[in-house]
Amino acid sequence: MATGNLTEAVHILLSITAFLGNTLILVVLHKETSLHPPSKLLYRCLATTDLLVGLVNQPLYATFLISCTLRNWSVFRFTYDGVYITSHVLCGVSLFSLTAISVDRLLALLLGLRYKRIVTLKRIYSILALFWVASLVSAPFYILNHRISTWYSSIAVSSCLVISIASYKKIFCALRHHQAQVQDHVQQQPGQPNALNMARYRKAVHSALWVQLALVFCYFPYFIVAIVISESSPYPPYLLEVIREIAVVLVYFNSTLNPFLYCWKISEVRQAVKRTIRQELCCPWT
């Protein structure tokens, strides 16, 4: 009982931090004008899914745990379905959005001056709408036909990972090639515009990559535990259940972690967060 109460308290705490942190990020991104609008929209979509995790999905999961403890089976069934459907939708959109961010960073490198003309706000809205529709349509299959849901999830996750890995591999190969050219032929001064643009681009790529790696780090243990549980395992069921709950907490922690990553790795967001908090608190920062 004590372990269950602790787990529920952790989920409630993480739901609050995820909601507050991502609300702040959405407010800041709405005000921030220095970021390219289509790229900013992708981060806003990602922050929205994390906010909904804290507002909807994680409270449902905490209620699910409480219903298990109290043996309230009607609430248990409702929250069980709700948790898995909302998880499917929000995780799907998050993964699609991160993949789109990796492709967006690659296009920024490959297209050069044509990037802002081709990667427009209208097109990104259309792509994000497609992500939401695909995730919403596929979510009920978890209840209606679990095999279809499993196949869809496997194909979607594998495709997104392959696209992201290929995009970042292409990006870093191009960056190494550019660095070699600069060292061998260009001899630019650090303050020249091209050098500054490339430095800013590197920071944007590293920021996106950190967010993507954080998702992989937080989700990967859960998939490993799920595979172990699905197979015949010599480990005691109680131990596996405890490990599974730790893995679930780590998955939810990703929604709380992302706002800190934005502030740490994206200087424009960090400065905007400082300004927003300073305005709200009405006290100057030194």
Backbone as JSON, one array per atom type, in Angstrom:
{
  "sequence": "MATGNLTEAVHILLSITAFLGNTLILVVLHKETSLHPPSKLLYRCLATTDLLVGLVNQPLYATFLISCTLRNWSVFRFTYDGVYITSHVLCGVSLFSLTAISVDRLLALLLGLRYKRIVTLKRIYSILALFWVASLVSAPFYILNHRISTWYSSIAVSSCLVISIASYKKIFCALRHHQAQVQDHVQQQPGQPNALNMARYRKAVHSALWVQLALVFCYFPYFIVAIVISESSPYPPYLLEVIREIAVVLVYFNSTLNPFLYCWKISEVRQAVKRTIRQELCCPWT",
  "N": [[0.83, -1.21, 0.0], [1.94, 1.26, 0.8], [3.93, 1.58, -1.12], [2.32, 1.81, -3.39], [0.92, 4.21, -2.82], [3.08, 6.0, -2.85], [3.89, 5.83, -5.53], [1.6, 6.84, -6.83], [1.65, 9.45, -5.81], [4.02, 10.4, -6.93], [3.35, 10.39, -9.66], [1.27, 12.28, -9.66], [2.71, 14.56, -8.87], [4.54, 14.78, -11.03], [2.73, 15.21, -13.1], [1.81, 17.76, -12.5], [4.19, 19.31, -12.67], [4.83, 18.85, -15.37], [2.63, 20.02, -16.65], [2.79, 22.75, -15.77], [5.41, 23.46, -16.57], [5.38, 23.1, -19.39], [3.29, 24.77, -20.08], [4.44, 27.25, -19.53], [6.49, 27.19, -21.46], [4.97, 27.21, -23.84], [3.75, 29.71, -23.65], [6.01, 31.33, -23.79], [7.06, 30.63, -26.34], [5.01, 31.58, -27.92], [5.35, 34.31, -27.65], [7.98, 34.71, -28.49], [9.89, 35.92, -31.17], [12.21, 35.59, -32.6], [12.8, 33.04, -33.46], [12.5, 30.83, -36.3], [9.31, 30.75, -37.73], [7.97, 28.24, -38.75], [9.67, 26.24, -37.63], [9.43, 26.9, -34.94], [6.73, 26.32, -34.6], [6.71, 23.52, -34.71], [8.03, 22.88, -32.32], [6.18, 23.99, -30.59], [4.02, 22.27, -30.98], [5.1, 19.92, -29.94], [5.48, 20.71, -27.28], [2.82, 21.07, -26.63], [1.76, 18.45, -26.69], [3.2, 17.39, -24.54], [2.19, 18.99, -22.51], [-0.48, 18.12, -22.49], [-0.08, 15.54, -21.67], [0.56, 15.96, -18.96], [-1.82, 17.21, -18.18], [-3.97, 15.54, -18.88], [-3.34, 12.74, -19.54], [-1.52, 11.66, -17.57], [-2.84, 12.24, -15.05], [-5.04, 10.53, -15.51], [-3.73, 8.09, -15.45], [-2.81, 8.03, -12.81], [-5.28, 7.94, -11.51], [-6.09, 5.49, -12.46], [-4.27, 3.79, -11.12], [-5.08, 4.26, -8.48], [-7.69, 3.26, -8.58], [-7.11, 0.58, -8.95], [-5.98, -0.03, -6.47], [-8.16, 0.42, -4.76], [-9.88, -1.36, -5.78], [-11.94, -0.65, -7.52], [-13.66, -1.49, -10.06], [-15.15, -0.51, -12.23], [-14.28, 2.15, -12.6], [-11.65, 1.47, -12.99], [-11.69, 0.1, -15.5], [-12.55, 2.15, -17.23], [-10.51, 4.11, -16.92], [-8.32, 2.59, -17.67], [-8.71, 2.11, -20.45], [-8.77, 4.8, -21.22], [-6.2, 5.73, -20.53], [-4.5, 4.24, -22.26], [-5.43, 4.92, -24.81], [-5.11, 7.76, -24.9], [-2.37, 7.83, -24.41], [-1.39, 6.56, -26.7], [-2.14, 8.39, -28.7], [-0.84, 10.84, -27.91], [1.86, 10.09, -27.59], [2.35, 9.23, -30.17], [2.02, 11.61, -31.72], [4.05, 13.15, -30.57], [6.36, 11.68, -31.26], [6.19, 11.77, -34.08], [6.41, 14.55, -34.4], [9.01, 15.09, -33.43], [10.46, 13.68, -35.32], [9.79, 15.17, -37.57], [11.05, 17.55, -36.84], [13.74, 16.81, -37.02], [13.93, 16.34, -39.79], [13.28, 18.87, -40.67], [15.51, 20.34, -39.78], [17.46, 19.18, -41.41], [16.53, 19.94, -43.95], [16.85, 22.69, -43.72], [19.59, 22.87, -43.93], [20.14, 21.68, -46.44], [18.57, 23.1, -48.31], [19.25, 25.77, -48.09], [19.1, 29.12, -49.02], [16.61, 28.78, -50.12], [15.08, 27.63, -48.22], [13.28, 29.03, -46.43], [11.33, 29.73, -48.22], [10.27, 27.34, -49.09], [9.75, 25.69, -46.83], [7.13, 26.42, -45.26], [4.83, 28.11, -43.01], [2.18, 27.38, -43.42], [2.4, 24.86, -44.66], [3.62, 23.37, -42.63], [1.59, 23.44, -40.68], [-0.29, 21.85, -42.03], [1.06, 19.38, -42.13], [1.31, 18.8, -39.39], [-1.39, 18.6, -38.71], [-1.99, 16.29, -40.11], [-0.45, 14.47, -38.64], [-1.83, 14.48, -36.16], [-4.37, 13.56, -36.94], [-3.76, 10.98, -37.96], [-2.8, 9.75, -35.62], [-5.04, 9.94, -33.93], [-6.94, 8.44, -35.34], [-5.8, 5.9, -35.39], [-5.62, 5.22, -32.7], [-8.02, 4.05, -31.38], [-7.86, 1.42, -32.25], [-6.33, 0.04, -30.48], [-8.07, -0.96, -28.63], [-10.07, -2.12, -30.24], [-8.78, -3.83, -32.06], [-6.09, -5.31, -31.17], [-3.87, -6.42, -32.44], [-3.63, -5.06, -34.9], [-3.09, -2.52, -33.91], [-0.61, -2.99, -32.68], [1.01, -3.65, -34.88], [0.83, -1.26, -36.35], [2.01, 0.55, -34.53], [4.6, -0.53, -34.35], [5.55, -0.23, -36.99], [5.32, 2.57, -37.29], [6.99, 3.61, -35.22], [9.49, 2.44, -35.92], [9.87, 3.51, -38.5], [9.98, 6.28, -37.94], [12.27, 6.41, -36.3], [14.26, 5.5, -38.08], [14.15, 7.5, -40.07], [14.83, 9.78, -38.55], [17.42, 9.09, -37.59], [18.78, 8.82, -40.06], [18.52, 11.45, -40.99], [19.94, 13.02, -39.07], [22.45, 11.83, -39.33], [23.1, 12.53, -41.97], [23.15, 15.3, -41.62], [25.31, 15.72, -39.78], [27.43, 14.66, -41.21], [27.51, 16.48, -43.33], [28.1, 18.8, -41.89], [30.65, 18.21, -40.89], [32.02, 18.09, -43.3], [31.73, 20.73, -44.14], [33.14, 22.03, -42.1], [35.71, 21.1, -42.59], [36.18, 22.3, -45.06], [36.18, 24.98, -44.34], [38.42, 25.13, -42.66], [40.47, 24.42, -44.42], [40.25, 26.08, -46.69], [38.7, 28.5, -46.51], [39.24, 30.29, -44.33], [37.86, 32.07, -42.53], [37.0, 34.91, -40.47], [35.92, 34.77, -37.04], [33.77, 36.51, -36.54], [32.35, 36.92, -38.89], [29.39, 36.9, -41.04], [28.62, 34.36, -42.24], [29.95, 32.47, -40.67], [28.73, 32.95, -38.2], [26.07, 32.25, -38.79], [26.32, 29.52, -39.35], [27.23, 28.62, -36.88], [24.99, 29.16, -35.32], [23.19, 27.45, -36.53], [24.32, 24.95, -35.92], [23.89, 24.93, -33.14], [21.1, 24.82, -33.11], [20.66, 22.31, -34.25], [21.92, 20.62, -32.38], [20.3, 21.17, -30.16], [17.79, 20.11, -30.98], [18.56, 17.46, -31.27], [19.23, 16.73, -28.65], [16.71, 16.78, -27.42], [15.47, 14.73, -28.81], [17.09, 12.53, -28.12], [16.58, 12.48, -25.4], [13.93, 11.61, -25.35], [14.24, 9.01, -26.4], [15.88, 7.91, -24.41], [14.15, 8.0, -22.2], [11.98, 6.43, -22.99], [12.95, 3.99, -23.9], [13.68, 2.05, -21.81], [11.1, 1.25, -20.97], [10.06, -0.14, -23.19], [11.83, -2.28, -23.28], [11.26, -3.54, -20.82], [8.58, -4.19, -21.29], [8.84, -6.08, -23.32], [10.24, -8.1, -21.96], [8.35, -8.79, -20.01], [6.3, -9.77, -21.62], [7.37, -12.11, -22.59], [8.14, -15.45, -21.45], [9.37, -15.34, -18.27], [11.95, -15.78, -15.82], [11.94, -14.15, -13.63], [10.47, -12.91, -10.57], [6.97, -12.08, -10.52], [6.18, -9.82, -8.98], [8.56, -8.33, -8.77], [9.0, -7.7, -11.47], [6.77, -6.09, -11.92], [7.29, -3.91, -10.26], [9.61, -2.91, -11.49], [8.51, -2.3, -13.95], [6.77, -0.2, -13.25], [8.63, 1.72, -12.49], [9.81, 2.18, -14.97], [7.6, 3.25, -16.29], [7.23, 5.64, -14.87], [9.57, 6.92, -15.68], [9.01, 7.29, -18.4], [6.89, 9.15, -18.24], [8.28, 11.17, -17.03], [9.67, 12.34, -19.07], [8.04, 14.32, -20.2], [8.16, 16.31, -18.29], [10.86, 16.82, -18.31], [11.48, 17.91, -20.84], [10.82, 20.81, -21.04], [12.93, 21.87, -19.47], [15.1, 21.13, -21.02], [14.64, 22.67, -23.32], [15.05, 25.23, -22.26], [17.7, 25.0, -21.48], [19.17, 24.34, -23.82], [18.3, 26.0, -25.92], [18.95, 29.15, -26.53], [17.39, 31.42, -27.09], [14.88, 30.72, -26.1], [15.54, 30.34, -23.42], [16.27, 32.98, -22.61], [13.85, 34.26, -23.06], [12.18, 32.93, -21.25], [13.33, 33.79, -18.84], [12.73, 36.54, -19.02], [9.93, 36.43, -18.99], [9.33, 35.24, -16.49], [10.49, 37.16, -14.86], [8.84, 39.35, -15.41], [6.41, 38.4, -14.42], [6.97, 38.04, -11.71], [7.66, 40.57, -11.04], [10.14, 41.6, -10.27], [13.48, 42.69, -10.6], [16.08, 40.87, -12.23], [19.42, 40.03, -11.49]],
  "CA": [[0.0, 0.0, 0.0], [2.82, 2.43, 0.87], [4.57, 1.72, -2.43], [1.3, 2.32, -4.3], [0.69, 5.62, -2.51], [4.24, 6.74, -3.3], [3.83, 5.88, -6.99], [0.53, 7.78, -7.2], [2.11, 10.8, -5.48], [5.03, 10.77, -7.94], [2.64, 10.71, -10.9], [0.57, 13.56, -9.48], [3.73, 15.61, -8.88], [5.05, 14.93, -12.4], [1.68, 15.8, -13.94], [1.8, 19.2, -12.21], [5.39, 19.93, -13.24], [4.72, 18.8, -16.83], [1.64, 21.02, -17.06], [3.29, 24.11, -15.54], [6.59, 23.7, -17.38], [5.05, 23.23, -20.81], [2.49, 25.99, -20.23], [5.41, 28.35, -19.61], [7.17, 27.12, -22.77], [4.03, 27.64, -24.88], [3.61, 31.17, -23.54], [7.26, 31.92, -24.28], [7.15, 30.43, -27.78], [4.04, 32.47, -28.55], [5.9, 35.67, -27.64], [9.31, 34.77, -29.11], [9.84, 36.19, -32.61], [13.51, 35.38, -33.23], [12.84, 31.7, -34.03], [11.79, 30.67, -37.56], [7.94, 30.33, -37.37], [7.67, 26.81, -38.91], [10.42, 25.47, -36.63], [8.81, 27.19, -33.65], [5.46, 25.61, -34.54], [6.99, 22.12, -34.39], [8.3, 22.81, -30.88], [4.92, 24.26, -29.9], [3.24, 21.04, -31.03], [5.72, 18.99, -28.99], [5.15, 21.19, -25.93], [1.39, 20.84, -26.42], [1.57, 17.04, -26.32], [3.71, 17.2, -23.18], [1.23, 19.63, -21.61], [-1.65, 17.24, -22.41], [0.33, 14.41, -20.82], [0.41, 16.39, -17.58], [-3.18, 17.63, -17.89], [-4.97, 14.49, -19.14], [-2.9, 11.34, -19.54], [-0.94, 11.22, -16.3], [-3.89, 12.12, -14.04], [-5.79, 9.31, -15.77], [-2.94, 6.95, -14.99], [-2.84, 8.05, -11.35], [-6.6, 7.45, -11.15], [-6.05, 4.06, -12.75], [-3.58, 3.13, -10.01], [-5.92, 4.35, -7.29], [-8.81, 2.33, -8.76], [-6.58, -0.77, -8.7], [-5.81, -0.19, -5.03], [-9.48, 0.39, -4.13], [-10.66, -2.4, -6.46], [-13.12, -0.06, -8.17], [-13.41, -2.03, -11.4], [-15.76, 0.33, -13.27], [-13.3, 3.22, -12.84], [-10.45, 0.8, -13.52], [-11.84, -0.16, -16.94], [-12.61, 3.43, -17.94], [-9.19, 4.75, -16.92], [-7.41, 1.72, -18.42], [-8.88, 2.45, -21.86], [-8.4, 6.19, -21.42], [-4.73, 5.86, -20.47], [-3.83, 3.69, -23.43], [-5.81, 5.68, -26.0], [-4.43, 9.06, -24.87], [-0.93, 7.59, -24.56], [-1.14, 6.26, -28.1], [-2.25, 9.63, -29.47], [0.16, 11.84, -27.54], [3.19, 9.56, -27.92], [2.46, 9.22, -31.63], [2.24, 12.98, -32.21], [5.38, 13.56, -30.11], [7.37, 11.01, -32.09], [6.1, 12.35, -35.42], [6.91, 15.92, -34.34], [10.47, 15.03, -33.31], [10.97, 13.27, -36.64], [9.64, 16.34, -38.44], [12.09, 18.51, -36.47], [15.02, 16.35, -37.6], [13.86, 16.58, -41.23], [13.32, 20.33, -40.82], [16.91, 20.77, -39.64], [18.16, 18.73, -42.61], [16.11, 20.79, -45.06], [17.48, 24.0, -43.53], [20.97, 22.75, -44.42], [20.2, 21.33, -47.85], [17.89, 24.07, -49.17], [19.91, 27.07, -48.02], [18.25, 30.3, -49.13], [15.25, 28.37, -50.52], [14.42, 26.97, -47.07], [12.13, 29.8, -45.92], [10.3, 29.77, -49.25], [9.68, 26.01, -49.25], [9.23, 25.24, -45.53], [6.27, 27.52, -44.84], [3.97, 27.87, -41.85], [0.98, 26.67, -43.89], [2.75, 23.46, -44.89], [3.85, 22.72, -41.33], [0.26, 23.22, -40.1], [-0.9, 20.7, -42.71], [1.76, 18.17, -41.7], [0.94, 18.52, -37.99], [-2.78, 18.12, -38.72], [-1.92, 14.89, -40.54], [0.05, 13.7, -37.49], [-2.9, 14.33, -35.18], [-5.43, 12.7, -37.51], [-3.26, 9.6, -38.01], [-2.72, 9.23, -34.25], [-6.4, 9.81, -33.41], [-7.63, 7.35, -36.04], [-5.2, 4.61, -35.05], [-5.69, 4.95, -31.26], [-9.06, 3.1, -30.95], [-7.54, 0.04, -32.62], [-5.75, -0.65, -29.32], [-9.18, -1.67, -28.0], [-10.83, -2.88, -31.22], [-7.95, -4.89, -32.64], [-4.76, -5.06, -30.59], [-2.83, -6.81, -33.39], [-3.45, -3.94, -35.84], [-2.43, -1.45, -33.16], [0.8, -3.36, -32.48], [1.69, -3.52, -36.16], [0.92, 0.16, -36.67], [3.0, 1.17, -33.64], [5.93, -1.01, -34.72], [5.93, 0.4, -38.26], [5.48, 4.01, -37.08], [8.19, 3.87, -34.41], [10.67, 2.08, -36.7], [10.03, 4.48, -39.59], [10.41, 7.56, -37.37], [13.66, 6.28, -35.86], [15.12, 5.41, -39.27], [14.19, 8.83, -40.7], [15.59, 10.69, -37.68], [18.84, 8.7, -37.62], [19.31, 9.17, -41.38], [18.59, 12.91, -41.09], [21.05, 13.53, -38.27], [23.69, 11.34, -39.93], [23.35, 13.41, -43.12], [23.49, 16.63, -41.11], [26.65, 15.76, -39.19], [28.39, 14.46, -42.3], [27.62, 17.76, -44.04], [28.78, 19.75, -41.01], [32.09, 17.87, -40.9], [32.55, 18.49, -44.61], [31.81, 22.18, -44.13], [34.23, 22.41, -41.21], [36.96, 20.83, -43.29], [36.34, 23.33, -46.09], [36.52, 26.24, -43.67], [39.8, 25.05, -42.18], [41.42, 24.27, -45.52], [40.18, 27.04, -47.79], [37.99, 29.76, -46.35], [39.96, 31.15, -43.38], [36.97, 33.14, -42.09], [37.08, 35.45, -39.12], [34.77, 34.28, -36.27], [32.65, 37.44, -36.52], [31.71, 37.08, -40.18], [28.02, 36.41, -41.0], [28.47, 32.94, -42.53], [30.39, 31.7, -39.51], [27.72, 33.07, -37.17], [24.9, 31.48, -39.19], [26.61, 28.1, -39.18], [27.27, 28.35, -35.44], [23.6, 29.13, -34.85], [22.58, 26.22, -37.05], [24.83, 23.84, -35.11], [23.2, 24.95, -31.86], [19.72, 24.36, -33.34], [20.71, 20.87, -34.47], [22.22, 19.97, -31.1], [19.11, 21.29, -29.3], [16.81, 19.12, -31.44], [19.07, 16.11, -31.01], [19.11, 16.47, -27.22], [15.3, 16.47, -27.13], [15.19, 13.4, -29.37], [17.78, 11.53, -27.29], [15.87, 12.4, -24.12], [12.76, 10.75, -25.56], [14.71, 7.63, -26.53], [16.37, 7.49, -23.09], [13.04, 7.82, -21.27], [11.04, 5.43, -23.46], [13.58, 2.71, -24.22], [13.53, 1.05, -20.73], [9.74, 0.72, -20.93], [9.91, -1.14, -24.25], [12.58, -3.48, -22.87], [10.49, -4.2, -19.77], [7.38, -4.75, -21.9], [9.24, -7.3, -24.03], [10.58, -9.11, -20.96], [7.11, -9.25, -19.38], [5.51, -10.54, -22.59], [7.99, -13.43, -22.73], [8.23, -16.22, -20.21], [10.53, -14.8, -17.55], [12.2, -16.43, -14.54], [11.89, -13.18, -12.55], [9.19, -12.88, -9.84], [6.02, -11.1, -11.08], [6.2, -8.58, -8.2], [9.75, -7.57, -9.17], [8.76, -7.17, -12.82], [5.78, -5.03, -11.81], [7.99, -2.75, -9.7], [10.49, -2.39, -12.55], [7.63, -1.7, -14.96], [6.3, 1.09, -12.74], [9.76, 2.66, -12.58], [9.93, 2.52, -16.39], [6.47, 4.13, -16.61], [7.57, 6.95, -14.31], [10.6, 7.51, -16.55], [8.32, 7.74, -19.61], [6.18, 10.39, -17.92], [9.27, 12.2, -16.67], [10.1, 13.0, -20.3], [7.24, 15.53, -20.41], [8.68, 17.32, -17.36], [12.25, 17.11, -18.67], [11.62, 18.69, -22.07], [10.95, 22.26, -20.83], [14.28, 22.19, -18.99], [16.0, 21.0, -22.17], [14.46, 23.85, -24.16], [15.71, 26.37, -21.61], [19.14, 24.77, -21.42], [19.83, 24.23, -25.11], [17.86, 27.03, -26.87], [19.23, 30.39, -25.81], [16.26, 32.33, -27.25], [13.85, 30.29, -25.15], [16.04, 30.6, -22.06], [16.16, 34.41, -22.33], [12.42, 34.61, -23.01], [11.67, 32.42, -19.98], [13.79, 34.71, -17.8], [11.95, 37.77, -19.11], [8.55, 36.16, -18.59], [9.29, 35.04, -15.03], [10.78, 38.46, -14.24], [7.64, 40.18, -15.52], [5.38, 37.86, -13.52], [7.36, 38.26, -10.31], [7.82, 42.02, -10.85], [11.38, 41.93, -9.56], [14.58, 42.62, -11.55], [17.13, 39.85, -12.04], [20.77, 40.55, -11.66]],
  "C": [[0.86, 1.26, 0.0], [3.5, 2.68, -0.45], [3.59, 2.29, -3.44], [1.04, 3.79, -4.08], [1.85, 6.49, -2.99], [4.22, 6.9, -4.81], [2.77, 6.88, -7.46], [0.96, 9.22, -6.93], [3.13, 11.29, -6.5], [4.35, 11.16, -9.25], [1.89, 12.03, -10.8], [1.56, 14.72, -9.53], [4.25, 15.86, -10.3], [4.0, 15.53, -13.33], [1.62, 17.31, -13.73], [3.0, 19.89, -12.84], [5.35, 19.93, -14.77], [3.75, 19.87, -17.33], [2.2, 22.43, -16.92], [4.48, 24.42, -16.45], [6.26, 23.92, -18.85], [4.1, 24.39, -21.08], [3.4, 27.19, -20.37], [6.1, 28.36, -20.97], [6.25, 27.59, -23.89], [3.82, 29.15, -24.85], [4.83, 31.86, -24.12], [7.38, 31.79, -25.79], [6.16, 31.31, -28.54], [4.59, 33.89, -28.66], [7.19, 35.78, -28.45], [9.2, 34.92, -30.62], [11.15, 35.9, -33.33], [13.63, 34.0, -33.88], [12.04, 31.65, -35.33], [10.4, 30.08, -37.28], [7.63, 28.85, -37.6], [8.4, 25.93, -37.89], [9.83, 25.66, -35.24], [7.49, 26.44, -33.5], [5.65, 24.14, -34.2], [7.27, 21.96, -32.9], [7.03, 23.11, -30.08], [4.03, 23.02, -29.88], [3.78, 20.03, -30.02], [5.41, 19.4, -27.56], [3.67, 20.97, -25.61], [1.12, 19.39, -26.02], [2.07, 16.77, -24.91], [2.77, 17.84, -22.15], [0.0, 18.73, -21.41], [-1.33, 15.96, -21.63], [0.11, 14.77, -19.36], [-1.02, 16.73, -17.21], [-4.19, 16.5, -17.96], [-4.43, 13.09, -18.85], [-2.39, 10.88, -18.18], [-1.94, 11.24, -15.14], [-4.78, 10.89, -14.23], [-5.04, 8.09, -15.24], [-2.91, 6.88, -13.47], [-4.19, 7.54, -10.84], [-6.71, 5.95, -11.38], [-5.38, 3.29, -11.61], [-4.42, 3.13, -8.74], [-7.1, 3.37, -7.39], [-8.36, 0.88, -8.57], [-6.48, -1.03, -7.2], [-7.16, -0.36, -4.33], [-10.38, -0.69, -4.72], [-12.0, -1.87, -6.99], [-13.02, -0.39, -9.66], [-14.07, -1.22, -12.51], [-14.84, 1.5, -13.62], [-12.03, 2.65, -13.44], [-10.56, 0.63, -15.04], [-11.85, 1.13, -17.74], [-11.23, 4.07, -18.04], [-8.16, 3.92, -17.69], [-7.49, 2.05, -19.91], [-8.42, 3.88, -22.13], [-6.9, 6.4, -21.44], [-4.09, 5.4, -21.76], [-4.2, 4.44, -24.71], [-5.09, 7.03, -26.03], [-2.92, 8.9, -25.0], [-0.57, 7.35, -26.02], [-1.14, 7.54, -28.93], [-1.09, 10.57, -29.18], [1.58, 11.36, -27.84], [3.4, 9.57, -29.43], [2.76, 10.61, -32.17], [3.62, 13.48, -31.79], [6.48, 12.97, -30.98], [7.37, 11.57, -33.5], [6.69, 13.76, -35.44], [8.43, 15.96, -34.25], [11.1, 14.6, -34.63], [10.89, 14.43, -37.61], [10.7, 17.4, -38.13], [13.43, 18.1, -37.06], [15.05, 16.59, -39.11], [13.93, 18.08, -41.52], [14.74, 20.86, -40.72], [17.74, 20.35, -40.85], [17.81, 19.61, -43.8], [16.72, 22.19, -44.96], [18.91, 24.0, -44.06], [21.02, 22.55, -45.92], [19.63, 22.42, -48.76], [18.54, 25.45, -49.15], [18.92, 28.21, -48.07], [16.82, 29.94, -49.53], [14.44, 27.83, -49.35], [13.17, 27.72, -46.63], [11.01, 29.89, -46.94], [9.56, 28.44, -49.35], [9.04, 25.52, -47.95], [8.43, 26.39, -44.93], [5.39, 27.1, -43.66], [2.73, 27.07, -42.25], [1.26, 25.19, -44.09], [2.98, 22.71, -43.59], [2.53, 22.48, -40.61], [-0.41, 21.99, -40.71], [-0.26, 19.39, -42.27], [1.37, 17.8, -40.27], [-0.5, 18.05, -37.89], [-2.83, 16.66, -39.14], [-1.43, 14.0, -39.4], [-1.06, 13.44, -36.48], [-3.99, 13.4, -35.68], [-4.99, 11.24, -37.51], [-3.22, 8.98, -36.62], [-4.11, 9.01, -33.66], [-7.15, 8.63, -34.04], [-7.1, 5.99, -35.59], [-5.39, 4.23, -33.58], [-6.78, 3.95, -30.86], [-8.75, 1.65, -31.3], [-6.87, -0.71, -31.47], [-6.82, -1.47, -28.61], [-9.87, -2.6, -28.99], [-10.05, -4.06, -31.78], [-6.5, -4.65, -32.23], [-3.65, -5.41, -31.58], [-2.56, -5.69, -34.4], [-2.71, -2.8, -35.15], [-0.95, -1.73, -32.97], [1.59, -3.2, -33.77], [1.88, -2.05, -36.54], [2.01, 0.84, -35.84], [4.41, 0.75, -34.02], [6.43, -0.33, -35.99], [6.2, 1.89, -38.05], [6.76, 4.33, -36.32], [9.46, 3.58, -35.21], [10.93, 3.1, -37.81], [10.55, 5.82, -39.06], [11.88, 7.51, -36.93], [14.62, 6.24, -37.04], [15.27, 6.79, -39.92], [15.02, 9.79, -39.86], [17.09, 10.38, -37.7], [19.48, 9.09, -38.95], [19.48, 10.68, -41.52], [19.78, 13.46, -40.32], [22.4, 13.04, -38.8], [24.08, 12.22, -41.12], [23.79, 14.79, -42.66], [24.93, 16.68, -40.61], [27.73, 15.47, -40.22], [28.61, 15.76, -43.07], [28.34, 18.8, -43.19], [30.27, 19.48, -40.94], [32.74, 18.29, -42.21], [32.73, 20.0, -44.68], [32.97, 22.66, -43.26], [35.59, 22.19, -41.85], [37.23, 21.88, -44.35], [36.77, 24.65, -45.48], [37.98, 26.24, -43.24], [40.81, 25.05, -43.32], [41.43, 25.43, -46.5], [39.65, 28.42, -47.4], [38.74, 30.76, -45.49], [39.1, 32.35, -42.96], [37.37, 33.64, -40.71], [35.84, 35.01, -38.36], [33.56, 35.2, -36.33], [31.93, 37.59, -37.83], [30.34, 36.41, -40.19], [27.88, 34.92, -41.25], [28.86, 32.07, -41.35], [29.34, 31.74, -38.4], [26.49, 32.24, -37.52], [25.13, 29.98, -38.99], [26.68, 27.74, -37.7], [25.87, 28.27, -34.86], [22.9, 27.86, -35.31], [23.04, 25.01, -36.25], [24.1, 23.77, -33.76], [21.76, 24.44, -32.01], [19.68, 22.85, -33.53], [20.96, 20.14, -33.16], [21.03, 20.04, -30.14], [18.07, 20.24, -29.67], [17.26, 17.71, -31.12], [18.97, 15.77, -29.53], [17.68, 16.09, -26.85], [14.96, 15.08, -27.64], [15.85, 12.31, -28.53], [17.11, 11.38, -25.93], [14.65, 11.51, -24.23], [13.17, 9.28, -25.65], [15.15, 7.09, -25.16], [15.22, 7.18, -22.14], [12.1, 6.69, -21.69], [11.66, 4.05, -23.62], [13.46, 1.68, -23.08], [12.13, 0.44, -20.68], [9.54, -0.37, -21.99], [10.66, -2.42, -23.9], [11.8, -4.26, -21.82], [9.25, -4.86, -20.35], [7.7, -6.05, -22.64], [9.54, -8.43, -23.05], [9.32, -9.68, -20.32], [6.29, -10.12, -20.33], [6.08, -11.94, -22.82], [7.95, -14.16, -21.39], [9.52, -15.83, -19.49], [10.7, -15.52, -16.22], [12.07, -15.49, -13.36], [10.52, -13.19, -11.87], [8.26, -11.79, -10.42], [6.04, -9.76, -10.32], [7.39, -7.7, -8.6], [9.56, -6.94, -10.54], [7.78, -6.0, -12.78], [6.41, -3.75, -11.25], [8.88, -2.1, -10.75], [9.66, -1.71, -13.63], [7.16, -0.33, -14.5], [7.4, 2.15, -12.77], [9.94, 3.12, -14.02], [8.81, 3.46, -16.82], [6.72, 5.54, -16.09], [8.6, 7.66, -15.18], [9.98, 8.02, -17.85], [7.62, 9.07, -19.35], [7.14, 11.52, -17.56], [9.74, 12.97, -17.9], [9.33, 14.3, -20.54], [7.64, 16.65, -19.46], [10.09, 17.75, -17.76], [12.37, 18.04, -19.86], [11.69, 20.2, -21.87], [12.32, 22.68, -20.32], [15.3, 22.09, -20.13], [15.87, 22.21, -23.09], [15.2, 25.05, -23.57], [17.22, 26.23, -21.62], [19.8, 24.89, -22.79], [19.43, 25.3, -26.12], [17.95, 28.38, -26.16], [18.07, 31.38, -25.92], [15.14, 32.0, -26.27], [14.27, 30.61, -23.72], [15.88, 32.08, -21.7], [14.7, 34.83, -22.21], [11.78, 34.11, -21.72], [12.08, 33.34, -18.84], [12.98, 35.99, -17.81], [10.53, 37.56, -18.61], [8.43, 36.0, -17.08], [9.55, 36.36, -14.31], [9.56, 39.37, -14.27], [6.56, 39.72, -14.55], [5.69, 38.15, -12.04], [7.55, 39.74, -9.97], [9.06, 42.36, -10.02], [12.53, 41.74, -10.53], [15.56, 41.51, -11.17], [18.49, 40.48, -12.24], [21.57, 39.58, -12.49]]
}
